[in-house]
mmCIF file of C-alpha atoms in Angstrom:
data_model
loop_
_atom_site.group_PDB
_atom_site.id
_atom_site.type_symbol
_atom_site.label_atom_id
_atom_site.label_comp_id
_atom_site.label_asym_id
_atom_site.label_seq_id
_atom_site.Cartn_x
_atom_site.Cartn_y
_atom_site.Cartn_z
ATOM 1 C CA MET Q 26 -42.211 -78.927 -183.923
ATOM 2 C CA ASN Q 27 -45.950 -78.578 -184.527
ATOM 3 C CA PHE Q 28 -45.443 -77.859 -188.247
ATOM 4 C CA GLU Q 29 -43.525 -79.134 -191.255
ATOM 5 C CA ILE Q 30 -42.452 -77.716 -194.607
ATOM 6 C CA ARG Q 31 -43.940 -79.510 -197.595
ATOM 7 C CA THR Q 32 -43.885 -79.063 -201.336
ATOM 8 C CA THR Q 33 -47.269 -77.736 -202.465
ATOM 9 C CA ASP Q 34 -48.403 -76.893 -205.997
ATOM 10 C CA SER Q 35 -46.311 -75.482 -208.828
ATOM 11 C CA GLN Q 36 -47.404 -71.918 -208.041
ATOM 12 C CA LYS Q 37 -46.499 -71.885 -204.345
ATOM 13 C CA GLY Q 38 -43.548 -74.274 -204.305
ATOM 14 C CA LYS Q 39 -43.317 -74.890 -200.553
ATOM 15 C CA GLY Q 40 -45.538 -74.204 -197.585
ATOM 16 C CA LEU Q 41 -45.930 -74.727 -193.832
ATOM 17 C CA PHE Q 42 -48.428 -77.330 -192.636
ATOM 18 C CA ALA Q 43 -49.698 -78.165 -189.163
ATOM 19 C CA LYS Q 44 -48.599 -81.572 -187.820
ATOM 20 C CA CYS Q 45 -51.232 -81.414 -185.093
ATOM 21 C CA ASN Q 46 -54.184 -79.251 -184.023
ATOM 22 C CA ILE Q 47 -52.919 -75.779 -183.102
ATOM 23 C CA PRO Q 48 -55.245 -73.712 -180.871
ATOM 24 C CA LYS Q 49 -55.875 -70.029 -181.500
ATOM 25 C CA GLY Q 50 -53.269 -67.868 -179.795
ATOM 26 C CA SER Q 51 -50.587 -70.570 -179.814
ATOM 27 C CA VAL Q 52 -47.043 -69.674 -180.794
ATOM 28 C CA ILE Q 53 -46.254 -71.871 -183.801
ATOM 29 C CA PHE Q 54 -42.555 -70.971 -183.797
ATOM 30 C CA GLU Q 55 -40.095 -68.226 -182.931
ATOM 31 C CA GLU Q 56 -37.175 -67.439 -185.189
ATOM 32 C CA ASP Q 57 -34.217 -65.083 -185.363
ATOM 33 C CA PRO Q 58 -33.520 -63.723 -188.859
ATOM 34 C CA LEU Q 59 -30.702 -64.778 -191.117
ATOM 35 C CA VAL Q 60 -29.921 -61.049 -191.330
ATOM 36 C CA SER Q 61 -31.628 -57.800 -190.415
ATOM 37 C CA CYS Q 62 -30.831 -54.096 -190.623
ATOM 38 C CA GLN Q 63 -32.295 -50.726 -189.786
ATOM 39 C CA PHE Q 64 -33.710 -48.600 -192.584
ATOM 40 C CA SER Q 65 -31.157 -46.071 -193.821
ATOM 41 C CA TRP Q 66 -33.222 -42.901 -193.350
ATOM 42 C CA ASN Q 67 -34.561 -44.180 -190.029
ATOM 43 C CA ALA Q 68 -30.995 -44.371 -188.743
ATOM 44 C CA ALA Q 69 -30.037 -41.026 -190.316
ATOM 45 C CA TYR Q 70 -32.880 -39.293 -188.474
ATOM 46 C CA GLY Q 71 -31.516 -40.393 -185.094
ATOM 47 C CA TYR Q 72 -33.642 -43.431 -184.300
ATOM 48 C CA LEU Q 73 -31.079 -45.246 -182.158
ATOM 49 C CA ALA Q 74 -31.215 -49.015 -182.437
ATOM 50 C CA CYS Q 75 -28.826 -51.916 -181.965
ATOM 51 C CA ASP Q 76 -27.046 -52.475 -185.263
ATOM 52 C CA HIS Q 77 -27.705 -56.211 -184.945
ATOM 53 C CA CYS Q 78 -31.086 -56.847 -183.282
ATOM 54 C CA LEU Q 79 -32.738 -53.383 -183.586
ATOM 55 C CA ARG Q 80 -33.305 -53.151 -179.823
ATOM 56 C CA PRO Q 81 -33.859 -49.490 -178.830
ATOM 57 C CA LEU Q 82 -30.745 -47.769 -177.479
ATOM 58 C CA GLU Q 83 -32.638 -44.790 -176.041
ATOM 59 C CA THR Q 84 -34.443 -44.814 -172.731
ATOM 60 C CA ALA Q 85 -38.186 -44.387 -172.981
ATOM 61 C CA GLN Q 86 -37.835 -40.842 -171.640
ATOM 62 C CA GLU Q 87 -35.142 -39.950 -174.202
ATOM 63 C CA ASN Q 88 -37.334 -41.489 -176.893
ATOM 64 C CA ALA Q 89 -40.369 -39.465 -175.809
ATOM 65 C CA SER Q 90 -38.395 -36.229 -175.624
ATOM 66 C CA ARG Q 91 -36.950 -36.678 -179.118
ATOM 67 C CA LEU Q 92 -40.279 -37.625 -180.692
ATOM 68 C CA THR Q 93 -42.125 -34.698 -179.104
ATOM 69 C CA GLY Q 94 -39.331 -32.156 -179.536
ATOM 70 C CA GLN Q 95 -39.582 -31.162 -175.882
ATOM 71 C CA SER Q 96 -38.442 -32.319 -172.468
ATOM 72 C CA VAL Q 97 -40.805 -35.028 -171.209
ATOM 73 C CA GLU Q 98 -40.908 -36.599 -167.763
ATOM 74 C CA LEU Q 99 -42.360 -40.104 -167.922
ATOM 75 C CA PRO Q 100 -43.997 -41.686 -164.896
ATOM 76 C CA TYR Q 101 -43.029 -45.194 -163.812
ATOM 77 C CA SER Q 102 -39.497 -44.770 -165.152
ATOM 78 C CA GLU Q 103 -38.587 -48.111 -163.569
ATOM 79 C CA CYS Q 104 -40.578 -49.764 -166.369
ATOM 80 C CA CYS Q 105 -38.114 -48.662 -169.029
ATOM 81 C CA ALA Q 106 -36.521 -51.763 -170.598
ATOM 82 C CA THR Q 107 -33.407 -50.035 -171.974
ATOM 83 C CA ASP Q 108 -30.212 -50.916 -170.118
ATOM 84 C CA LYS Q 109 -27.659 -48.387 -171.347
ATOM 85 C CA SER Q 110 -24.939 -49.876 -169.125
ATOM 86 C CA LYS Q 111 -24.709 -52.845 -171.514
ATOM 87 C CA MET Q 112 -24.362 -50.763 -174.666
ATOM 88 C CA THR Q 113 -21.158 -51.110 -176.654
ATOM 89 C CA LYS Q 114 -19.813 -50.241 -180.099
ATOM 90 C CA CYS Q 115 -17.560 -51.506 -182.809
ATOM 91 C CA SER Q 116 -13.996 -50.370 -182.145
ATOM 92 C CA ASP Q 117 -13.494 -49.437 -185.802
ATOM 93 C CA CYS Q 118 -16.759 -47.863 -186.988
ATOM 94 C CA PRO Q 119 -19.909 -46.141 -185.611
ATOM 95 C CA ALA Q 120 -21.955 -49.376 -185.253
ATOM 96 C CA LEU Q 121 -23.673 -49.478 -181.839
ATOM 97 C CA TYR Q 122 -24.912 -52.581 -180.053
ATOM 98 C CA CYS Q 123 -27.214 -53.205 -177.119
ATOM 99 C CA SER Q 124 -24.835 -55.775 -175.611
ATOM 100 C CA ASP Q 125 -21.551 -57.595 -176.010
ATOM 101 C CA GLN Q 126 -23.568 -60.609 -177.166
ATOM 102 C CA CYS Q 127 -25.051 -58.736 -180.134
ATOM 103 C CA LYS Q 128 -21.649 -57.267 -180.983
ATOM 104 C CA PHE Q 129 -20.112 -60.739 -180.949
ATOM 105 C CA GLU Q 130 -22.909 -62.254 -183.051
ATOM 106 C CA ALA Q 131 -22.638 -59.447 -185.594
ATOM 107 C CA LEU Q 132 -18.854 -59.762 -185.888
ATOM 108 C CA GLU Q 133 -19.068 -63.529 -186.234
ATOM 109 C CA SER Q 134 -21.921 -63.455 -188.744
ATOM 110 C CA TYR Q 135 -21.151 -60.533 -191.078
ATOM 111 C CA HIS Q 136 -19.833 -57.304 -189.554
ATOM 112 C CA SER Q 137 -16.109 -58.009 -189.843
ATOM 113 C CA ILE Q 138 -16.625 -58.239 -193.630
ATOM 114 C CA ILE Q 139 -18.552 -54.980 -193.986
ATOM 115 C CA CYS Q 140 -16.997 -52.784 -191.256
ATOM 116 C CA VAL Q 141 -16.068 -49.501 -192.937
ATOM 117 C CA HIS Q 142 -13.202 -48.907 -190.462
ATOM 118 C CA SER Q 143 -14.023 -45.231 -190.186
ATOM 119 C CA GLU Q 144 -15.971 -42.956 -187.856
ATOM 120 C CA ASP Q 145 -16.333 -40.379 -190.642
ATOM 121 C CA PRO Q 146 -19.934 -40.254 -191.933
ATOM 122 C CA ASN Q 147 -18.530 -38.773 -195.160
ATOM 123 C CA SER Q 148 -16.173 -41.683 -195.698
ATOM 124 C CA GLN Q 149 -15.625 -42.670 -199.326
ATOM 125 C CA HIS Q 150 -15.835 -46.379 -198.513
ATOM 126 C CA PRO Q 151 -17.854 -48.143 -201.241
ATOM 127 C CA LEU Q 152 -20.432 -49.328 -198.691
ATOM 128 C CA VAL Q 153 -21.006 -45.746 -197.509
ATOM 129 C CA LYS Q 154 -21.441 -44.669 -201.150
ATOM 130 C CA LEU Q 155 -23.848 -47.565 -201.718
ATOM 131 C CA ASN Q 156 -25.945 -46.652 -198.692
ATOM 132 C CA GLU Q 157 -26.038 -42.954 -199.604
ATOM 133 C CA THR Q 158 -27.031 -43.804 -203.169
ATOM 134 C CA TRP Q 159 -29.815 -46.027 -201.867
ATOM 135 C CA LYS Q 160 -31.079 -43.206 -199.638
ATOM 136 C CA GLN Q 161 -31.460 -40.938 -202.657
ATOM 137 C CA ILE Q 162 -33.550 -43.633 -204.353
ATOM 138 C CA HIS Q 163 -35.596 -44.935 -201.440
ATOM 139 C CA PHE Q 164 -37.082 -42.067 -199.422
ATOM 140 C CA PRO Q 165 -39.430 -42.439 -196.431
ATOM 141 C CA PRO Q 166 -41.775 -44.123 -195.908
ATOM 142 C CA GLU Q 167 -39.145 -46.842 -196.255
ATOM 143 C CA THR Q 168 -39.959 -50.443 -197.092
ATOM 144 C CA ASN Q 169 -36.536 -51.999 -197.620
ATOM 145 C CA SER Q 170 -32.773 -51.522 -197.548
ATOM 146 C CA ILE Q 171 -29.938 -52.385 -199.915
ATOM 147 C CA MET Q 172 -27.891 -53.100 -196.798
ATOM 148 C CA LEU Q 173 -29.925 -56.254 -196.208
ATOM 149 C CA ILE Q 174 -28.339 -57.632 -199.389
ATOM 150 C CA VAL Q 175 -24.911 -56.526 -198.159
ATOM 151 C CA ARG Q 176 -25.352 -58.379 -194.863
ATOM 152 C CA LEU Q 177 -26.762 -61.440 -196.582
ATOM 153 C CA LEU Q 178 -23.706 -61.685 -198.850
ATOM 154 C CA ALA Q 179 -21.314 -60.937 -195.967
ATOM 155 C CA ARG Q 180 -22.964 -63.781 -194.054
ATOM 156 C CA ILE Q 181 -22.056 -66.140 -196.894
ATOM 157 C CA LEU Q 182 -18.486 -64.822 -196.976
ATOM 158 C CA LYS Q 183 -18.136 -65.387 -193.204
ATOM 159 C CA SER Q 184 -19.697 -68.842 -193.216
ATOM 160 C CA PRO Q 185 -17.384 -71.811 -192.567
ATOM 161 C CA ASN Q 186 -19.520 -73.677 -195.120
ATOM 162 C CA LYS Q 187 -20.046 -71.286 -198.005
ATOM 163 C CA GLU Q 188 -21.812 -73.872 -200.154
ATOM 164 C CA ALA Q 189 -24.456 -74.432 -197.466
ATOM 165 C CA ALA Q 190 -24.880 -70.686 -196.957
ATOM 166 C CA VAL Q 191 -25.274 -70.162 -200.707
ATOM 167 C CA ALA Q 192 -27.838 -72.985 -200.869
ATOM 168 C CA GLN Q 193 -29.791 -71.432 -198.006
ATOM 169 C CA THR Q 194 -29.858 -68.114 -199.857
ATOM 170 C CA LEU Q 195 -30.898 -69.737 -203.126
ATOM 171 C CA GLN Q 196 -34.021 -71.182 -201.478
ATOM 172 C CA PHE Q 197 -35.438 -67.655 -201.734
ATOM 173 C CA CYS Q 198 -34.458 -67.250 -205.399
ATOM 174 C CA HIS Q 199 -36.827 -69.208 -207.593
ATOM 175 C CA ARG Q 200 -38.127 -66.817 -210.248
ATOM 176 C CA THR Q 201 -37.160 -66.239 -213.856
ATOM 177 C CA VAL Q 202 -34.785 -63.450 -214.899
ATOM 178 C CA ASN Q 203 -37.712 -61.466 -216.328
ATOM 179 C CA GLU Q 204 -39.676 -61.826 -213.100
ATOM 180 C CA ASP Q 205 -36.649 -60.726 -211.082
ATOM 181 C CA ALA Q 206 -36.295 -57.666 -213.311
ATOM 182 C CA ASP Q 207 -39.984 -56.806 -212.879
ATOM 183 C CA LEU Q 208 -39.730 -57.082 -209.081
ATOM 184 C CA ALA Q 209 -36.485 -55.083 -208.964
ATOM 185 C CA HIS Q 210 -38.085 -52.272 -210.974
ATOM 186 C CA LYS Q 211 -41.122 -52.372 -208.693
ATOM 187 C CA LEU Q 212 -38.915 -52.140 -205.592
ATOM 188 C CA LEU Q 213 -37.063 -49.072 -206.865
ATOM 189 C CA GLY Q 214 -40.017 -47.438 -208.581
ATOM 190 C CA GLU Q 215 -40.273 -46.298 -212.179
ATOM 191 C CA LYS Q 216 -38.409 -43.056 -211.499
ATOM 192 C CA PHE Q 217 -35.286 -44.823 -210.186
ATOM 193 C CA ALA Q 218 -35.314 -48.139 -212.063
ATOM 194 C CA GLY Q 219 -32.447 -46.854 -214.208
ATOM 195 C CA GLN Q 220 -30.219 -46.758 -211.117
ATOM 196 C CA ILE Q 221 -30.004 -50.553 -210.862
ATOM 197 C CA THR Q 222 -26.705 -50.605 -212.761
ATOM 198 C CA LEU Q 223 -25.216 -47.962 -210.457
ATOM 199 C CA LEU Q 224 -26.274 -49.893 -207.348
ATOM 200 C CA HIS Q 225 -24.886 -53.087 -208.840
ATOM 201 C CA ASN Q 226 -21.511 -51.500 -209.601
ATOM 202 C CA LEU Q 227 -21.262 -50.067 -206.082
ATOM 203 C CA LEU Q 228 -22.083 -53.436 -204.528
ATOM 204 C CA VAL Q 229 -19.477 -55.219 -206.659
ATOM 205 C CA ALA Q 230 -16.867 -52.648 -205.583
ATOM 206 C CA ALA Q 231 -17.769 -52.986 -201.906
ATOM 207 C CA LEU Q 232 -17.373 -56.723 -201.236
ATOM 208 C CA PRO Q 233 -14.848 -59.526 -201.789
ATOM 209 C CA HIS Q 234 -15.966 -61.834 -204.603
ATOM 210 C CA GLU Q 235 -14.783 -65.315 -203.696
ATOM 211 C CA GLY Q 236 -17.736 -67.574 -202.931
ATOM 212 C CA ILE Q 237 -20.466 -65.126 -203.980
ATOM 213 C CA GLU Q 238 -19.613 -64.666 -207.665
ATOM 214 C CA ARG Q 239 -23.044 -65.850 -208.844
ATOM 215 C CA PHE Q 240 -24.749 -63.087 -206.844
ATOM 216 C CA LEU Q 241 -22.457 -60.342 -208.124
ATOM 217 C CA THR Q 242 -23.455 -60.759 -211.763
ATOM 218 C CA TYR Q 243 -26.100 -58.331 -212.978
ATOM 219 C CA GLU Q 244 -28.698 -61.125 -213.122
ATOM 220 C CA GLY Q 245 -27.654 -62.284 -209.647
ATOM 221 C CA PHE Q 246 -28.111 -58.759 -208.302
ATOM 222 C CA LEU Q 247 -31.588 -58.554 -209.832
ATOM 223 C CA SER Q 248 -32.397 -61.818 -208.083
ATOM 224 C CA LEU Q 249 -31.267 -60.390 -204.737
ATOM 225 C CA LEU Q 250 -33.337 -57.227 -205.215
ATOM 226 C CA ALA Q 251 -36.344 -59.433 -205.985
ATOM 227 C CA LEU Q 252 -35.534 -61.533 -202.922
ATOM 228 C CA ILE Q 253 -35.624 -58.634 -200.467
ATOM 229 C CA GLY Q 254 -38.609 -57.126 -202.256
ATOM 230 C CA THR Q 255 -40.732 -60.239 -201.790
ATOM 231 C CA ASN Q 256 -39.291 -61.807 -198.621
ATOM 232 C CA GLY Q 257 -38.064 -58.837 -196.601
ATOM 233 C CA GLN Q 258 -40.155 -58.570 -193.417
ATOM 234 C CA GLY Q 259 -40.595 -55.178 -191.807
ATOM 235 C CA VAL Q 260 -39.502 -54.934 -188.163
ATOM 236 C CA GLY Q 261 -40.200 -52.146 -185.683
ATOM 237 C CA THR Q 262 -39.021 -51.565 -182.122
ATOM 238 C CA SER Q 263 -39.851 -48.802 -179.663
ATOM 239 C CA ALA Q 264 -38.523 -47.835 -176.253
ATOM 240 C CA ILE Q 265 -41.827 -46.118 -175.505
ATOM 241 C CA GLY Q 266 -43.775 -49.147 -176.675
ATOM 242 C CA GLU Q 267 -41.816 -51.453 -174.363
ATOM 243 C CA TRP Q 268 -42.244 -49.032 -171.465
ATOM 244 C CA ILE Q 269 -46.021 -48.933 -172.024
ATOM 245 C CA LYS Q 270 -46.240 -52.744 -172.031
ATOM 246 C CA HIS Q 271 -44.451 -52.911 -168.681
ATOM 247 C CA VAL Q 272 -46.518 -50.126 -167.135
ATOM 248 C CA GLU Q 273 -49.740 -51.853 -168.196
ATOM 249 C CA LYS Q 274 -48.665 -54.940 -166.248
ATOM 250 C CA LEU Q 275 -48.410 -52.952 -163.003
ATOM 251 C CA PRO Q 276 -51.218 -53.524 -160.462
ATOM 252 C CA LEU Q 277 -52.313 -49.887 -160.624
ATOM 253 C CA PRO Q 278 -55.540 -48.680 -159.000
ATOM 254 C CA ASP Q 279 -58.281 -47.600 -161.424
ATOM 255 C CA ASP Q 280 -57.721 -43.873 -160.957
ATOM 256 C CA GLU Q 281 -54.013 -44.223 -161.781
ATOM 257 C CA LYS Q 282 -54.840 -46.312 -164.864
ATOM 258 C CA LYS Q 283 -57.205 -43.620 -166.086
ATOM 259 C CA ALA Q 284 -54.636 -40.898 -165.430
ATOM 260 C CA PHE Q 285 -52.018 -42.932 -167.312
ATOM 261 C CA ASP Q 286 -54.369 -43.346 -170.300
ATOM 262 C CA VAL Q 287 -54.926 -39.579 -170.411
ATOM 263 C CA PHE Q 288 -51.159 -38.996 -170.213
ATOM 264 C CA LEU Q 289 -50.582 -41.433 -173.101
ATOM 265 C CA ASP Q 290 -53.221 -39.758 -175.284
ATOM 266 C CA GLN Q 291 -51.556 -36.387 -174.757
ATOM 267 C CA LEU Q 292 -48.082 -37.869 -175.380
ATOM 268 C CA TYR Q 293 -49.135 -39.467 -178.669
ATOM 269 C CA ASP Q 294 -50.803 -36.224 -179.770
ATOM 270 C CA GLN Q 295 -47.517 -34.382 -179.152
ATOM 271 C CA MET Q 296 -45.498 -37.023 -181.021
ATOM 272 C CA ASP Q 297 -47.933 -36.996 -183.929
ATOM 273 C CA GLU Q 298 -47.596 -33.227 -184.197
ATOM 274 C CA HIS Q 299 -43.787 -33.375 -184.174
ATOM 275 C CA VAL Q 300 -42.881 -36.513 -186.200
ATOM 276 C CA GLY Q 301 -46.188 -37.810 -187.546
ATOM 277 C CA GLU Q 302 -46.427 -41.566 -187.972
ATOM 278 C CA PHE Q 303 -42.685 -42.230 -187.772
ATOM 279 C CA LEU Q 304 -42.429 -43.375 -184.156
ATOM 280 C CA ASN Q 305 -40.422 -46.607 -184.212
ATOM 281 C CA ASN Q 306 -36.940 -47.829 -184.946
ATOM 282 C CA GLU Q 307 -37.773 -49.464 -188.258
ATOM 283 C CA GLY Q 308 -35.926 -51.965 -190.386
ATOM 284 C CA VAL Q 309 -36.187 -55.124 -192.432
ATOM 285 C CA ALA Q 310 -35.217 -58.750 -191.858
ATOM 286 C CA LEU Q 311 -35.011 -62.005 -193.776
ATOM 287 C CA TYR Q 312 -36.359 -65.145 -192.110
ATOM 288 C CA SER Q 313 -35.943 -68.735 -193.233
ATOM 289 C CA LEU Q 314 -39.082 -70.350 -191.739
ATOM 290 C CA GLN Q 315 -41.354 -67.322 -191.887
ATOM 291 C CA SER Q 316 -40.512 -66.849 -195.565
ATOM 292 C CA ALA Q 317 -41.871 -70.344 -196.225
ATOM 293 C CA CYS Q 318 -45.360 -69.194 -195.146
ATOM 294 C CA ASN Q 319 -47.625 -68.713 -198.127
ATOM 295 C CA HIS Q 320 -50.256 -66.017 -198.447
ATOM 296 C CA SER Q 321 -53.974 -66.270 -197.848
ATOM 297 C CA CYS Q 322 -56.556 -63.486 -197.912
ATOM 298 C CA SER Q 323 -58.083 -65.354 -194.978
ATOM 299 C CA PRO Q 324 -54.929 -66.068 -192.942
ATOM 300 C CA ASN Q 325 -54.783 -68.329 -189.906
ATOM 301 C CA ALA Q 326 -51.523 -66.943 -188.493
ATOM 302 C CA GLU Q 327 -49.661 -63.659 -188.175
ATOM 303 C CA PRO Q 328 -46.066 -62.658 -187.424
ATOM 304 C CA GLN Q 329 -45.406 -60.688 -184.238
ATOM 305 C CA PHE Q 330 -42.193 -59.252 -182.814
ATOM 306 C CA PRO Q 331 -42.012 -59.734 -179.037
ATOM 307 C CA TYR Q 332 -38.196 -59.613 -178.805
ATOM 308 C CA ASN Q 333 -36.726 -57.012 -181.122
ATOM 309 C CA HIS Q 334 -35.962 -58.649 -184.493
ATOM 310 C CA ARG Q 335 -37.079 -62.145 -183.409
ATOM 311 C CA VAL Q 336 -40.326 -63.122 -185.129
ATOM 312 C CA SER Q 337 -43.066 -65.098 -183.421
ATOM 313 C CA LEU Q 338 -45.649 -66.761 -185.669
ATOM 314 C CA THR Q 339 -48.950 -66.952 -183.787
ATOM 315 C CA ALA Q 340 -52.179 -68.729 -184.722
ATOM 316 C CA THR Q 341 -55.057 -66.253 -185.179
ATOM 317 C CA ARG Q 342 -57.643 -69.043 -185.165
ATOM 318 C CA ASP Q 343 -57.715 -72.782 -184.496
ATOM 319 C CA ILE Q 344 -55.649 -74.644 -187.105
ATOM 320 C CA GLU Q 345 -56.415 -78.282 -187.844
ATOM 321 C CA GLU Q 346 -53.845 -81.031 -188.340
ATOM 322 C CA GLY Q 347 -52.769 -81.111 -191.992
ATOM 323 C CA GLU Q 348 -53.996 -77.556 -192.694
ATOM 324 C CA GLU Q 349 -51.629 -75.137 -194.376
ATOM 325 C CA ILE Q 350 -50.403 -72.333 -192.136
ATOM 326 C CA CYS Q 351 -50.782 -69.051 -194.014
ATOM 327 C CA ILE Q 352 -50.180 -65.384 -193.297
ATOM 328 C CA SER Q 353 -51.323 -62.320 -195.222
ATOM 329 C CA TYR Q 354 -48.884 -60.486 -197.461
ATOM 330 C CA LEU Q 355 -51.414 -57.630 -197.566
ATOM 331 C CA ASP Q 356 -52.199 -55.199 -194.781
ATOM 332 C CA GLU Q 357 -55.531 -55.247 -192.985
ATOM 333 C CA CYS Q 358 -56.979 -52.504 -195.167
ATOM 334 C CA PHE Q 359 -56.224 -54.407 -198.362
ATOM 335 C CA LEU Q 360 -57.772 -57.597 -196.996
ATOM 336 C CA GLU Q 361 -61.125 -55.798 -196.862
ATOM 337 C CA ARG Q 362 -60.959 -54.874 -200.538
ATOM 338 C CA SER Q 363 -62.483 -56.724 -203.461
ATOM 339 C CA ARG Q 364 -61.048 -59.960 -204.848
ATOM 340 C CA HIS Q 365 -59.988 -58.077 -207.982
ATOM 341 C CA SER Q 366 -58.050 -55.455 -205.984
ATOM 342 C CA ARG Q 367 -56.367 -58.014 -203.734
ATOM 343 C CA ARG Q 368 -55.280 -60.121 -206.688
ATOM 344 C CA LYS Q 369 -54.044 -57.057 -208.557
ATOM 345 C CA GLU Q 370 -51.894 -55.978 -205.605
ATOM 346 C CA LEU Q 371 -50.478 -59.473 -205.086
ATOM 347 C CA MET Q 372 -49.625 -59.826 -208.767
ATOM 348 C CA ARG Q 373 -47.985 -56.384 -208.778
ATOM 349 C CA ASN Q 374 -45.819 -57.069 -205.722
ATOM 350 C CA TYR Q 375 -45.371 -60.852 -205.689
ATOM 351 C CA LEU Q 376 -46.182 -62.037 -209.232
ATOM 352 C CA PHE Q 377 -48.824 -64.645 -208.413
ATOM 353 C CA VAL Q 378 -52.581 -65.046 -208.816
ATOM 354 C CA CYS Q 379 -54.117 -65.757 -205.422
ATOM 355 C CA ARG Q 380 -56.269 -68.886 -205.294
ATOM 356 C CA CYS Q 381 -56.909 -68.958 -201.555
ATOM 357 C CA SER Q 382 -60.280 -70.072 -200.174
ATOM 358 C CA LYS Q 383 -61.525 -66.483 -199.849
ATOM 359 C CA CYS Q 384 -60.618 -65.615 -203.456
ATOM 360 C CA GLU Q 385 -62.183 -68.832 -204.739
ATOM 361 C CA SER Q 386 -65.391 -68.168 -202.775
ATOM 362 C CA GLU Q 387 -65.622 -64.687 -204.338
ATOM 363 C CA ALA Q 388 -65.109 -65.869 -207.921
ATOM 364 C CA ASP Q 389 -68.473 -64.391 -208.935
ATOM 365 C CA GLN Q 390 -67.376 -60.844 -208.080
ATOM 366 C CA GLU Q 391 -66.835 -58.442 -210.962
ATOM 367 C CA ASP Q 392 -63.218 -57.713 -211.830
ATOM 368 C CA VAL Q 393 -63.501 -54.024 -211.019
ATOM 369 C CA THR Q 394 -62.203 -51.721 -208.328
ATOM 370 C CA SER Q 395 -64.931 -50.555 -205.964
ATOM 371 C CA GLU Q 396 -65.484 -47.123 -204.457
ATOM 372 C CA GLU Q 397 -64.653 -48.632 -201.072
ATOM 373 C CA ASP Q 398 -61.261 -49.704 -202.435
ATOM 374 C CA ASP Q 399 -60.560 -46.171 -203.643
ATOM 375 C CA GLN Q 400 -61.542 -44.760 -200.248
ATOM 376 C CA CYS Q 401 -59.312 -47.268 -198.437
ATOM 377 C CA GLU Q 402 -56.384 -46.322 -200.676
ATOM 378 C CA ASP Q 403 -56.949 -42.618 -199.971
ATOM 379 C CA ASP Q 404 -56.935 -43.303 -196.230
#
């Protein structure tokens, strides 16, 4: 490996460091998540994705027709990456998979613990109640899912070495009880913070207890909510997006490329009119290595998702041997804001004061929010 995990300062705990010079554009590592799941409303609105890896289960043409609300004929249909002949499902519940391999991995890792054994969407199974309760708390645009916690705990229950699985989970849990409570309230929002007890009771009723008792206490549940709130990584997949990538690799003559660009512009206009910005199968995942990456307002790496829920950490500039490998926890818009605004957002969502090189170099800035920040937030 071209990196190693080291203990850093008391604020960060651990971090990733380069063991050699890493050129810009290099893939530092690729990693499958410990667990991942589709957002609850995303699934409810008919965004068909593999229940394990989030691979699209629609063809690009089906995807385009649903997102535009009309029948669409896509050119270069041979570039669609969806192979519906490999699709399969759980024999006992509605879970769909892109392949037998994903079905097997899901059953072996967690699904046999959490299968609701019913095709009825109105089933009274505790997990169905938990998911429906979460949906009434966490409306689109979605940022997380209670079902990530369910799969994480089911993974421990299925593990042949529960102690090791618990230890791996605990590496993400390193805050105080008060900090966990603050992050849990932030995740749910002020309006729904009072529902934590209800969610906790539903989770306790939904799963076996042996081996995960420490996580099923109220304090343990707060810790898990804080975990997914700070370490959950958003994942998006798209049948249309994959189709476009393949079409763009075709050796098309210039006039066909121009015609394709015009077609795409019209297609995206139609999709925007019908569904707005909600184009992808969207979900959340928890990664072991990627979660060890600390934040910088001047990052040298970024996560990408070339293969469904698999993350690829790529260098965005040359990284020197011994340098810490950092990503941004803020989106691109926030990175352009003032030091005060960036630090405020990081403290609000992650409970730390950023001391990266960019923040230190801007120490002379006033601790105020600028008009540009307000404009960016409005956008």
